[in-house]
mmCIF file of C-alpha atoms and ligand atoms in Angstrom:
data_model
loop_
_atom_site.group_PDB
_atom_site.id
_atom_site.type_symbol
_atom_site.label_atom_id
_atom_site.label_comp_id
_atom_site.label_asym_id
_atom_site.label_seq_id
_atom_site.Cartn_x
_atom_site.Cartn_y
_atom_site.Cartn_z
ATOM 1 C CA MET A 10 -2.481 -4.368 -33.003
ATOM 2 C CA PRO A 11 -2.240 -1.566 -35.666
ATOM 3 C CA THR A 12 -6.076 -1.017 -35.057
ATOM 4 C CA ALA A 13 -5.835 -0.899 -31.165
ATOM 5 C CA LEU A 14 -2.762 1.301 -31.589
ATOM 6 C CA GLU A 15 -4.771 3.532 -33.852
ATOM 7 C CA THR A 16 -7.690 3.555 -31.600
ATOM 8 C CA LEU A 17 -5.576 4.464 -28.599
ATOM 9 C CA ARG A 18 -3.917 7.478 -30.526
ATOM 10 C CA GLN A 19 -7.262 8.947 -31.137
ATOM 11 C CA MET A 20 -8.405 8.226 -27.596
ATOM 12 C CA VAL A 21 -5.184 9.990 -26.182
ATOM 13 C CA GLY A 22 -6.091 12.777 -28.541
ATOM 14 C CA ILE A 23 -9.342 13.528 -26.687
ATOM 15 C CA ASN A 24 -8.619 15.449 -23.348
ATOM 16 C CA SER A 25 -10.644 13.537 -20.925
ATOM 17 C CA PHE A 26 -9.669 15.268 -17.566
ATOM 18 C CA THR A 27 -12.223 14.258 -15.009
ATOM 19 C CA GLY A 28 -13.290 18.047 -14.756
ATOM 20 C CA ASN A 29 -13.954 18.187 -18.543
ATOM 21 C CA ARG A 30 -17.312 17.179 -18.811
ATOM 22 C CA ASP A 31 -17.590 17.620 -22.580
ATOM 23 C CA GLY A 32 -14.103 15.777 -23.282
ATOM 24 C CA VAL A 33 -15.073 13.039 -21.227
ATOM 25 C CA ASN A 34 -18.530 12.511 -22.901
ATOM 26 C CA LYS A 35 -16.508 12.838 -26.187
ATOM 27 C CA LEU A 36 -14.248 10.173 -25.308
ATOM 28 C CA GLY A 37 -17.358 8.060 -24.312
ATOM 29 C CA ARG A 38 -19.120 8.450 -27.682
ATOM 30 C CA PHE A 39 -15.906 7.652 -29.444
ATOM 31 C CA THR A 40 -15.382 4.485 -27.364
ATOM 32 C CA ALA A 41 -19.056 3.466 -27.947
ATOM 33 C CA GLU A 42 -18.634 3.903 -31.625
ATOM 34 C CA ARG A 43 -15.077 1.785 -31.657
ATOM 35 C CA PHE A 44 -16.757 -1.045 -29.825
ATOM 36 C CA SER A 45 -19.914 -0.974 -31.996
ATOM 37 C CA SER A 46 -18.071 -2.965 -34.544
ATOM 38 C CA LEU A 47 -17.919 -5.947 -32.179
ATOM 39 C CA GLY A 48 -21.767 -5.689 -31.878
ATOM 40 C CA PHE A 49 -22.093 -3.575 -28.486
ATOM 41 C CA ALA A 50 -25.083 -1.435 -27.601
ATOM 42 C CA ALA A 51 -24.469 1.949 -25.604
ATOM 43 C CA GLU A 52 -25.790 3.039 -22.573
ATOM 44 C CA PHE A 53 -24.767 6.575 -21.259
ATOM 45 C CA VAL A 54 -25.466 6.882 -17.515
ATOM 46 C CA PRO A 55 -25.393 10.525 -15.915
ATOM 47 C CA SER A 56 -22.946 11.051 -13.235
ATOM 48 C CA VAL A 57 -24.489 11.995 -9.821
ATOM 49 C CA ASN A 58 -22.090 14.920 -9.675
ATOM 50 C CA PRO A 59 -23.481 17.161 -12.627
ATOM 51 C CA SER A 60 -19.919 18.490 -13.342
ATOM 52 C CA TYR A 61 -18.743 14.829 -14.390
ATOM 53 C CA GLY A 62 -19.510 13.297 -17.606
ATOM 54 C CA ASP A 63 -21.625 10.221 -18.023
ATOM 55 C CA HIS A 64 -20.419 6.743 -17.270
ATOM 56 C CA LEU A 65 -20.450 4.374 -20.084
ATOM 57 C CA VAL A 66 -21.806 0.788 -20.330
ATOM 58 C CA LEU A 67 -21.753 -1.548 -23.406
ATOM 59 C CA THR A 68 -23.536 -4.525 -23.592
ATOM 60 C CA ARG A 69 -23.631 -7.342 -26.164
ATOM 61 C CA ARG A 70 -26.064 -10.088 -25.376
ATOM 62 C CA GLY A 71 -24.964 -13.688 -25.437
ATOM 63 C CA ARG A 72 -26.709 -16.930 -26.043
ATOM 64 C CA THR A 73 -26.251 -18.371 -22.783
ATOM 65 C CA SER A 74 -26.807 -16.784 -19.069
ATOM 66 C CA LYS A 75 -23.000 -16.614 -18.846
ATOM 67 C CA SER A 76 -21.904 -12.999 -18.411
ATOM 68 C CA ILE A 77 -18.436 -11.477 -17.990
ATOM 69 C CA ALA A 78 -17.733 -7.577 -16.997
ATOM 70 C CA LEU A 79 -14.698 -5.665 -18.073
ATOM 71 C CA VAL A 80 -13.961 -2.490 -16.334
ATOM 72 C CA SER A 81 -12.030 0.752 -17.301
ATOM 73 C CA HIS A 82 -12.380 4.391 -16.833
ATOM 74 C CA LEU A 83 -12.847 7.387 -19.322
ATOM 75 C CA ASP A 84 -11.100 10.151 -17.095
ATOM 76 C CA THR A 85 -7.392 11.124 -16.741
ATOM 77 C CA VAL A 86 -5.812 13.600 -14.199
ATOM 78 C CA PHE A 87 -4.639 16.174 -16.842
ATOM 79 C CA PRO A 88 -6.351 19.514 -17.316
ATOM 80 C CA PRO A 89 -6.052 20.541 -21.014
ATOM 81 C CA GLU A 90 -4.018 23.521 -19.883
ATOM 82 C CA GLU A 91 -1.376 21.387 -18.373
ATOM 83 C CA GLU A 92 -1.221 19.135 -21.326
ATOM 84 C CA ALA A 93 -0.697 22.257 -23.459
ATOM 85 C CA ARG A 94 1.776 23.814 -20.857
ATOM 86 C CA ASN A 95 4.100 20.759 -20.921
ATOM 87 C CA ASN A 96 3.616 19.938 -24.473
ATOM 88 C CA PHE A 97 2.338 16.500 -23.442
ATOM 89 C CA HIS A 98 0.651 14.454 -26.059
ATOM 90 C CA TRP A 99 0.901 11.191 -28.027
ATOM 91 C CA GLN A 100 4.699 10.775 -28.603
ATOM 92 C CA PRO A 101 6.141 7.459 -29.668
ATOM 93 C CA GLU A 102 9.806 6.924 -28.698
ATOM 94 C CA GLY A 103 11.377 3.538 -29.488
ATOM 95 C CA ASP A 104 9.119 1.008 -27.573
ATOM 96 C CA ARG A 105 7.420 3.573 -25.664
ATOM 97 C CA ILE A 106 4.527 6.039 -26.265
ATOM 98 C CA TYR A 107 4.221 8.962 -24.185
ATOM 99 C CA GLY A 108 1.104 10.683 -23.553
ATOM 100 C CA PRO A 109 -1.920 11.423 -21.305
ATOM 101 C CA GLY A 110 -3.702 8.115 -20.386
ATOM 102 C CA THR A 111 -1.406 6.146 -22.421
ATOM 103 C CA HIS A 112 -1.116 3.977 -19.498
ATOM 104 C CA ASP A 113 -3.808 4.978 -17.173
ATOM 105 C CA ILE A 114 -6.005 3.933 -18.574
ATOM 106 C CA LYS A 115 -6.801 4.297 -22.305
ATOM 107 C CA GLY A 116 -4.101 1.540 -22.909
ATOM 108 C CA GLY A 117 -6.171 -0.571 -20.622
ATOM 109 C CA THR A 118 -9.231 0.377 -23.030
ATOM 110 C CA ALA A 119 -7.286 -0.484 -25.965
ATOM 111 C CA MET A 120 -6.229 -3.828 -24.090
ATOM 112 C CA MET A 121 -9.793 -4.664 -23.535
ATOM 113 C CA TRP A 122 -10.618 -4.204 -27.176
ATOM 114 C CA LEU A 123 -7.658 -6.447 -28.222
ATOM 115 C CA ALA A 124 -8.900 -9.445 -25.911
ATOM 116 C CA LEU A 125 -12.411 -9.176 -27.328
ATOM 117 C CA GLU A 126 -11.276 -9.163 -30.817
ATOM 118 C CA ALA A 127 -8.911 -12.015 -30.224
ATOM 119 C CA ILE A 128 -11.760 -13.969 -28.531
ATOM 120 C CA ARG A 129 -14.234 -12.921 -31.510
ATOM 121 C CA THR A 130 -11.731 -14.415 -34.017
ATOM 122 C CA GLN A 131 -10.162 -17.277 -32.267
ATOM 123 C CA ALA A 132 -13.235 -18.440 -30.282
ATOM 124 C CA PRO A 133 -16.149 -17.238 -32.106
ATOM 125 C CA LYS A 134 -18.778 -19.375 -30.556
ATOM 126 C CA VAL A 135 -17.707 -18.635 -26.904
ATOM 127 C CA PHE A 136 -17.793 -14.677 -28.063
ATOM 128 C CA GLU A 137 -21.553 -15.347 -29.136
ATOM 129 C CA ASP A 138 -22.587 -17.532 -26.315
ATOM 130 C CA VAL A 139 -21.262 -15.030 -23.465
ATOM 131 C CA THR A 140 -23.047 -11.821 -22.376
ATOM 132 C CA TRP A 141 -20.081 -9.070 -22.296
ATOM 133 C CA LYS A 142 -20.788 -5.852 -20.375
ATOM 134 C CA LEU A 143 -18.134 -3.272 -20.447
ATOM 135 C CA PHE A 144 -18.130 -0.522 -17.875
ATOM 136 C CA TRP A 145 -16.366 2.902 -17.865
ATOM 137 C CA ASN A 146 -16.329 5.109 -14.933
ATOM 138 C CA SER A 147 -16.370 8.923 -15.901
ATOM 139 C CA SER A 148 -14.717 9.947 -12.734
ATOM 140 C CA GLU A 149 -12.478 7.176 -11.354
ATOM 141 C CA GLU A 150 -9.714 9.564 -10.485
ATOM 142 C CA THR A 151 -11.891 11.527 -8.064
ATOM 143 C CA LEU A 152 -13.165 8.077 -6.547
ATOM 144 C CA SER A 153 -16.998 8.676 -7.580
ATOM 145 C CA HIS A 154 -18.834 6.116 -5.703
ATOM 146 C CA ASP A 155 -21.985 6.324 -7.695
ATOM 147 C CA PHE A 156 -20.178 3.937 -10.207
ATOM 148 C CA SER A 157 -20.546 1.176 -7.851
ATOM 149 C CA GLU A 158 -24.393 1.167 -8.367
ATOM 150 C CA VAL A 159 -24.009 1.712 -12.126
ATOM 151 C CA CYS A 160 -22.015 -1.875 -11.988
ATOM 152 C CA ARG A 161 -23.787 -3.704 -9.541
ATOM 153 C CA ARG A 162 -27.493 -2.803 -11.006
ATOM 154 C CA ARG A 163 -26.183 -4.332 -14.375
ATOM 155 C CA PHE A 164 -24.256 -7.390 -13.178
ATOM 156 C CA ASP A 165 -26.086 -10.534 -14.415
ATOM 157 C CA ARG A 166 -26.870 -13.210 -12.181
ATOM 158 C CA GLU A 167 -24.387 -15.499 -13.347
ATOM 159 C CA THR A 168 -21.483 -13.048 -13.797
ATOM 160 C CA LEU A 169 -18.203 -15.012 -13.896
ATOM 161 C CA ALA A 170 -15.826 -12.049 -13.315
ATOM 162 C CA ALA A 171 -15.291 -8.547 -13.021
ATOM 163 C CA LEU A 172 -11.952 -7.778 -14.763
ATOM 164 C CA VAL A 173 -10.409 -4.385 -14.210
ATOM 165 C CA PHE A 174 -7.941 -3.255 -16.998
ATOM 166 C CA GLU A 175 -5.768 -0.913 -14.633
ATOM 167 C CA SER A 176 -1.949 -1.166 -15.417
ATOM 168 C CA GLU A 177 0.043 -4.169 -15.068
ATOM 169 C CA GLY A 178 2.485 -4.445 -11.974
ATOM 170 C CA ARG A 179 5.968 -5.860 -12.674
ATOM 171 C CA LEU A 180 8.495 -7.564 -10.526
ATOM 172 C CA GLY A 181 11.565 -8.326 -12.570
ATOM 173 C CA ASN A 182 10.320 -10.562 -15.268
ATOM 174 C CA GLU A 183 7.105 -11.439 -13.420
ATOM 175 C CA ARG A 184 3.710 -9.919 -14.478
ATOM 176 C CA LEU A 185 1.756 -9.056 -11.468
ATOM 177 C CA MET A 186 -2.097 -9.232 -11.355
ATOM 178 C CA VAL A 187 -3.626 -7.090 -8.620
ATOM 179 C CA VAL A 188 -5.572 -9.100 -5.938
ATOM 180 C CA ALA A 189 -6.133 -6.693 -3.315
ATOM 181 C CA ARG A 190 -6.192 -2.901 -2.687
ATOM 182 C CA LYS A 191 -6.279 -0.723 0.461
ATOM 183 C CA GLY A 192 -9.143 0.966 1.517
ATOM 184 C CA ARG A 193 -8.989 4.726 1.902
ATOM 185 C CA GLY A 194 -10.523 7.032 4.551
ATOM 186 C CA THR A 195 -9.972 10.977 4.461
ATOM 187 C CA TRP A 196 -10.161 13.221 7.381
ATOM 188 C CA ARG A 197 -10.189 16.771 8.713
ATOM 189 C CA VAL A 198 -9.051 17.435 12.236
ATOM 190 C CA THR A 199 -10.118 21.049 13.523
ATOM 191 C CA VAL A 200 -8.887 22.633 16.605
ATOM 192 C CA THR A 201 -10.774 25.249 18.356
ATOM 193 C CA GLY A 202 -8.875 27.139 20.976
ATOM 194 C CA ARG A 203 -9.435 30.655 22.400
ATOM 195 C CA GLY A 204 -7.939 33.797 20.681
ATOM 196 C CA ALA A 205 -6.265 36.535 22.680
ATOM 197 C CA HIS A 206 -4.167 39.644 22.264
ATOM 198 C CA ALA A 207 -0.729 38.149 22.099
ATOM 199 C CA GLY A 208 1.027 41.105 23.937
ATOM 200 C CA ALA A 209 -1.763 42.108 26.473
ATOM 201 C CA LYS A 210 -3.572 38.800 27.407
ATOM 202 C CA HIS A 211 -1.257 35.791 26.453
ATOM 203 C CA ARG A 212 -2.149 33.832 29.389
ATOM 204 C CA HIS A 213 -5.726 34.160 28.516
ATOM 205 C CA GLY A 214 -5.186 32.372 25.082
ATOM 206 C CA ALA A 215 -5.487 28.572 24.298
ATOM 207 C CA ASN A 216 -3.552 28.175 21.322
ATOM 208 C CA ALA A 217 -4.964 25.998 18.773
ATOM 209 C CA ILE A 218 -1.845 25.585 16.681
ATOM 210 C CA LEU A 219 0.080 24.218 19.602
ATOM 211 C CA GLN A 220 -2.711 21.671 20.190
ATOM 212 C CA LEU A 221 -2.927 20.628 16.653
ATOM 213 C CA ALA A 222 0.984 20.172 16.578
ATOM 214 C CA GLN A 223 0.574 17.676 19.251
ATOM 215 C CA THR A 224 -2.659 15.885 17.773
ATOM 216 C CA VAL A 225 -0.980 15.430 14.401
ATOM 217 C CA GLN A 226 1.958 13.517 16.141
ATOM 218 C CA ARG A 227 -0.616 11.082 17.500
ATOM 219 C CA ILE A 228 -2.087 10.705 14.151
ATOM 220 C CA GLU A 229 1.160 9.940 12.523
ATOM 221 C CA ALA A 230 2.059 7.485 15.353
ATOM 222 C CA LEU A 231 -1.265 5.241 14.551
ATOM 223 C CA SER A 232 0.731 4.033 11.385
ATOM 224 C CA ASP A 233 1.585 0.498 11.756
ATOM 225 C CA TYR A 234 3.611 -0.842 8.909
ATOM 226 C CA SER A 235 3.212 -4.376 10.311
ATOM 227 C CA ARG A 236 -0.305 -4.278 9.834
ATOM 228 C CA ASP A 237 -0.049 -2.267 6.436
ATOM 229 C CA LEU A 238 -1.776 0.694 8.003
ATOM 230 C CA THR A 239 -0.660 4.153 7.244
ATOM 231 C CA PHE A 240 -1.598 7.528 8.241
ATOM 232 C CA ASN A 241 -0.631 10.521 6.232
ATOM 233 C CA VAL A 242 -1.043 14.003 7.742
ATOM 234 C CA ALA A 243 -1.266 15.936 4.443
ATOM 235 C CA THR A 244 -2.195 19.562 5.176
ATOM 236 C CA VAL A 245 -2.022 22.038 7.986
ATOM 237 C CA SER A 246 -3.299 25.364 8.397
ATOM 238 C CA GLY A 247 -3.838 27.734 11.329
ATOM 239 C CA GLY A 248 -3.840 31.295 12.788
ATOM 240 C CA THR A 249 -4.472 34.654 11.279
ATOM 241 C CA VAL A 250 -2.254 37.604 12.343
ATOM 242 C CA LEU A 251 1.002 37.683 14.140
ATOM 243 C CA ASN A 252 -0.364 39.534 17.548
ATOM 244 C CA ARG A 253 -3.082 37.014 18.061
ATOM 245 C CA VAL A 254 -2.900 33.825 19.870
ATOM 246 C CA PRO A 255 -4.359 31.626 17.295
ATOM 247 C CA HIS A 256 -8.084 30.357 17.849
ATOM 248 C CA GLU A 257 -8.369 27.787 15.054
ATOM 249 C CA ALA A 258 -5.959 25.316 13.376
ATOM 250 C CA ILE A 259 -6.915 22.594 10.741
ATOM 251 C CA ALA A 260 -4.966 19.427 9.371
ATOM 252 C CA GLU A 261 -6.229 17.257 6.559
ATOM 253 C CA GLY A 262 -5.045 13.595 5.676
ATOM 254 C CA GLU A 263 -5.835 10.328 4.612
ATOM 255 C CA PHE A 264 -5.219 6.703 6.394
ATOM 256 C CA ARG A 265 -5.273 3.357 4.484
ATOM 257 C CA ALA A 266 -5.272 -0.324 5.146
ATOM 258 C CA PHE A 267 -5.978 -3.697 3.256
ATOM 259 C CA LYS A 268 -7.914 -5.461 6.078
ATOM 260 C CA PRO A 269 -11.303 -4.245 6.739
ATOM 261 C CA GLU A 270 -10.944 -4.988 10.704
ATOM 262 C CA VAL A 271 -7.510 -2.794 10.520
ATOM 263 C CA TYR A 272 -9.351 -0.195 8.597
ATOM 264 C CA GLN A 273 -12.153 0.016 11.128
ATOM 265 C CA GLN A 274 -9.767 0.091 14.228
ATOM 266 C CA ALA A 275 -7.705 2.902 12.515
ATOM 267 C CA LYS A 276 -10.877 4.939 12.114
ATOM 268 C CA ALA A 277 -11.821 4.263 15.613
ATOM 269 C CA ALA A 278 -8.542 5.322 16.934
ATOM 270 C CA LEU A 279 -8.529 8.443 14.779
ATOM 271 C CA ARG A 280 -12.078 9.364 16.084
ATOM 272 C CA ALA A 281 -10.840 8.659 19.663
ATOM 273 C CA LEU A 282 -8.452 11.855 19.500
ATOM 274 C CA ALA A 283 -11.649 14.214 19.584
ATOM 275 C CA GLY A 284 -12.507 15.994 22.755
ATOM 276 C CA PRO A 285 -10.843 18.248 24.989
ATOM 277 C CA GLY A 286 -7.155 18.700 24.179
ATOM 278 C CA GLU A 287 -4.379 19.012 26.912
ATOM 279 C CA VAL A 288 -3.433 22.590 25.679
ATOM 280 C CA ARG A 289 -5.280 24.985 28.069
ATOM 281 C CA SER A 290 -5.195 28.735 28.978
ATOM 282 C CA VAL A 291 -2.940 29.536 31.737
ATOM 283 C CA ALA A 292 -5.289 32.054 33.158
ATOM 284 C CA ASP A 293 -8.442 29.662 33.567
ATOM 285 C CA ARG A 294 -7.679 26.424 32.365
ATOM 286 C CA TYR A 295 -9.776 26.814 29.179
ATOM 287 C CA ALA A 296 -9.048 23.774 26.995
ATOM 288 C CA CYS A 297 -8.784 23.599 23.259
ATOM 289 C CA ASP A 298 -11.357 21.467 21.417
ATOM 290 C CA VAL A 299 -10.478 18.865 18.938
ATOM 291 C CA LYS A 300 -12.935 17.885 16.373
ATOM 292 C CA VAL A 301 -12.405 14.934 13.910
ATOM 293 C CA GLU A 302 -14.492 14.470 10.726
ATOM 294 C CA ILE A 303 -14.215 11.386 8.196
ATOM 295 C CA LEU A 304 -14.584 13.199 4.771
ATOM 296 C CA SER A 305 -14.524 10.380 2.581
ATOM 297 C CA GLU A 306 -14.247 6.730 2.589
ATOM 298 C CA SER A 307 -13.498 3.882 0.013
ATOM 299 C CA ARG A 308 -13.627 0.578 1.454
ATOM 300 C CA PRO A 309 -10.864 -1.777 1.347
ATOM 301 C CA TRP A 310 -10.555 -4.690 -1.360
ATOM 302 C CA PRO A 311 -9.068 -7.601 0.820
ATOM 303 C CA ARG A 312 -7.524 -10.731 -0.233
ATOM 304 C CA ASN A 313 -10.404 -13.198 -0.908
ATOM 305 C CA PRO A 314 -10.664 -16.668 -2.335
ATOM 306 C CA GLU A 315 -12.712 -15.559 -5.362
ATOM 307 C CA THR A 316 -10.054 -13.145 -6.289
ATOM 308 C CA ASP A 317 -7.381 -15.849 -5.757
ATOM 309 C CA ARG A 318 -9.236 -18.273 -7.771
ATOM 310 C CA LEU A 319 -9.202 -15.858 -10.887
ATOM 311 C CA ALA A 320 -5.658 -15.114 -10.223
ATOM 312 C CA ALA A 321 -4.879 -18.571 -10.416
ATOM 313 C CA LEU A 322 -6.267 -18.806 -14.098
ATOM 314 C CA TRP A 323 -4.052 -16.167 -15.192
ATOM 315 C CA GLN A 324 -0.954 -17.687 -13.489
ATOM 316 C CA GLU A 325 -1.819 -21.061 -15.387
ATOM 317 C CA ALA A 326 -2.431 -19.073 -18.676
ATOM 318 C CA GLY A 327 1.129 -17.443 -18.005
ATOM 319 C CA LYS A 328 2.583 -21.185 -17.756
ATOM 320 C CA GLN A 329 1.097 -22.138 -21.125
ATOM 321 C CA LEU A 330 2.512 -18.992 -22.644
ATOM 322 C CA GLY A 331 6.002 -18.958 -20.881
ATOM 323 C CA ILE A 332 4.995 -15.599 -19.139
ATOM 324 C CA PRO A 333 5.657 -15.539 -15.482
ATOM 325 C CA VAL A 334 2.510 -14.547 -13.693
ATOM 326 C CA ASN A 335 2.331 -13.427 -9.997
ATOM 327 C CA VAL A 336 0.225 -11.433 -7.794
ATOM 328 C CA GLU A 337 0.328 -8.226 -5.665
ATOM 329 C CA GLU A 338 -1.598 -6.360 -3.316
ATOM 330 C CA ARG A 339 -1.538 -2.805 -4.077
ATOM 331 C CA GLY A 340 -1.828 0.445 -2.042
ATOM 332 C CA GLY A 341 -3.731 2.438 -4.453
ATOM 333 C CA LEU A 342 -7.480 2.410 -5.069
ATOM 334 C CA SER A 343 -9.406 1.229 -8.158
ATOM 335 C CA ASP A 344 -12.813 0.681 -9.240
ATOM 336 C CA GLY A 345 -12.004 -2.946 -8.022
ATOM 337 C CA ASN A 346 -12.613 -1.425 -4.357
ATOM 338 C CA LEU A 347 -16.216 -1.007 -5.405
ATOM 339 C CA ILE A 348 -17.313 -4.236 -6.744
ATOM 340 C CA TRP A 349 -14.961 -7.005 -5.403
ATOM 341 C CA ASP A 350 -17.863 -8.256 -2.792
ATOM 342 C CA ALA A 351 -20.360 -8.228 -5.647
ATOM 343 C CA VAL A 352 -18.815 -10.566 -8.169
ATOM 344 C CA PRO A 353 -15.295 -11.960 -8.295
ATOM 345 C CA THR A 354 -12.786 -9.374 -9.243
ATOM 346 C CA LEU A 355 -9.436 -9.365 -10.711
ATOM 347 C CA ASP A 356 -7.299 -6.237 -11.400
ATOM 348 C CA GLY A 357 -4.063 -5.411 -13.243
ATOM 349 C CA LEU A 358 -5.304 -6.646 -16.954
ATOM 350 C CA GLY A 359 -3.710 -3.583 -18.746
ATOM 351 C CA PRO A 360 -0.669 -3.075 -20.402
ATOM 352 C CA TRP A 361 2.995 -2.158 -18.712
ATOM 353 C CA GLY A 362 4.016 1.383 -18.542
ATOM 354 C CA ASP A 363 5.027 3.714 -15.714
ATOM 355 C CA ASN A 364 4.754 7.414 -14.451
ATOM 356 C CA ASP A 365 1.106 7.526 -14.233
ATOM 357 C CA HIS A 366 -0.081 11.013 -13.171
ATOM 358 C CA CYS A 367 3.085 12.660 -14.236
ATOM 359 C CA SER A 368 3.065 15.001 -17.502
ATOM 360 C CA GLU A 369 6.564 16.717 -16.818
ATOM 361 C CA ARG A 370 9.752 15.854 -18.649
ATOM 362 C CA SER A 371 13.177 17.485 -17.577
ATOM 363 C CA ALA A 372 16.128 18.139 -20.125
ATOM 364 C CA ASP A 373 18.259 15.499 -18.212
ATOM 365 C CA GLY A 374 15.609 12.841 -18.375
ATOM 366 C CA SER A 375 15.216 12.424 -14.583
ATOM 367 C CA LYS A 376 11.572 13.319 -14.918
ATOM 368 C CA LEU A 377 9.545 11.558 -17.454
ATOM 369 C CA PRO A 378 5.830 11.695 -18.167
ATOM 370 C CA GLU A 379 3.481 8.772 -18.164
ATOM 371 C CA TYR A 380 4.092 6.204 -21.242
ATOM 372 C CA VAL A 381 3.010 2.831 -22.147
ATOM 373 C CA GLU A 382 5.033 0.071 -23.707
ATOM 374 C CA VAL A 383 3.920 -1.058 -27.042
ATOM 375 C CA SER A 384 5.630 -4.499 -26.821
ATOM 376 C CA SER A 385 3.556 -5.259 -23.704
ATOM 377 C CA PHE A 386 0.112 -5.176 -25.319
ATOM 378 C CA VAL A 387 0.313 -8.511 -27.474
ATOM 379 C CA PRO A 388 1.884 -10.997 -24.912
ATOM 380 C CA LYS A 389 -0.696 -9.406 -22.058
ATOM 381 C CA ALA A 390 -3.698 -9.870 -24.467
ATOM 382 C CA ALA A 391 -2.726 -13.413 -25.274
ATOM 383 C CA LEU A 392 -2.463 -13.954 -21.579
ATOM 384 C CA ASN A 393 -6.007 -12.180 -20.806
ATOM 385 C CA THR A 394 -7.682 -14.006 -23.735
ATOM 386 C CA ILE A 395 -6.367 -17.547 -22.691
ATOM 387 C CA ALA A 396 -7.433 -17.067 -18.955
ATOM 388 C CA ILE A 397 -10.989 -15.487 -19.788
ATOM 389 C CA LEU A 398 -11.482 -18.746 -22.148
ATOM 390 C CA THR A 399 -10.444 -20.786 -19.520
ATOM 391 C CA LEU A 400 -12.688 -19.385 -17.087
ATOM 392 C CA ILE A 401 -15.698 -19.645 -19.427
ATOM 393 C CA GLU A 402 -14.725 -23.526 -20.048
ATOM 394 C CA GLN A 403 -14.577 -24.179 -16.468
ATOM 395 C CA ALA A 404 -18.129 -22.651 -16.051
ATOM 396 C CA ASP A 405 -19.346 -24.722 -18.910
ATOM 397 C CA ARG A 406 -18.173 -27.807 -17.141
ATOM 398 C CA ARG A 407 -19.875 -26.925 -13.722
HETATM 399 ZN ZN1 LIG B 503 -6.664 4.426 -13.508
#
């Protein structure tokens, strides 16, 4: 644990904001060097987006065809200026360590190292037998999809699992493994009306803002909690100057769902809002036009038997250790969304902490930045280690 913590401290000291290409690459090299003592060879894979750093793949070839993939990411959401402005850095306080990436996800990377080190010392034969492939996305926080191919091309035929080291969930005493994540689509709605002089030719105008105001209500109404479907209208803009009936208005947002069919229905319902609007000019019935664009998509990772089978191993390991383990379906995305259909995938192997993506601290303590809980590492590392060993043992028996 002291070695893992020291590694984590040094990782947190390297700013690796997604847009800080040099910082992400520096962290990649540092990570490769840290794992080289366990016998891993490094491959740096350039991102499709040239402003992002390299993805990192570390491989340790085993003596058998069995392979296990461990997945984390290099980037954080905090630009260097923000860290400086909020004095946000490595800061131990009791059982907590505050700092950028302590929890999301450099703590997860430290957890990977701990589990591998435990397997190497406690089960050296297994460590040598299995091919270990470790993947770090350089730009997970911006949902870079090229990482999907980086992993898929390198998964071995007999990959027993892809294990994602995002943060642990908690419900009371229970540790929650992540077995599903929502898919997410982002969209833009552009309404084109007809501009007109607001004083002289008001009746000639078709007000794009008025149309958008009606359209966004329909979008929000597509949300359906009973099907875990949410739409969020996130930004609106429109109009130019005050003496003009606005000719254009734009809204952007996202939608999310767990089930692929719900996701597809949601997308179709959104698309169906395109076409002529009901807002028309009084003079000649000129209609506003509504255009719907899907800007980006991350597919859902739905509940599936392969993932459930892995989760059962973690629950079983929890019983052995006296740690209650359960599962959760999470609304946020991870690299699990990109790979779950290629190999059996489980997420939430990281340590416990909180306040991800927050760097601010208020004097009264009502606002606290991201932290990781130090005492959560060892029990979780034990849980991960035992479950991984059981997974390999089961594959040996087959
Ligand atoms: Zn993360």
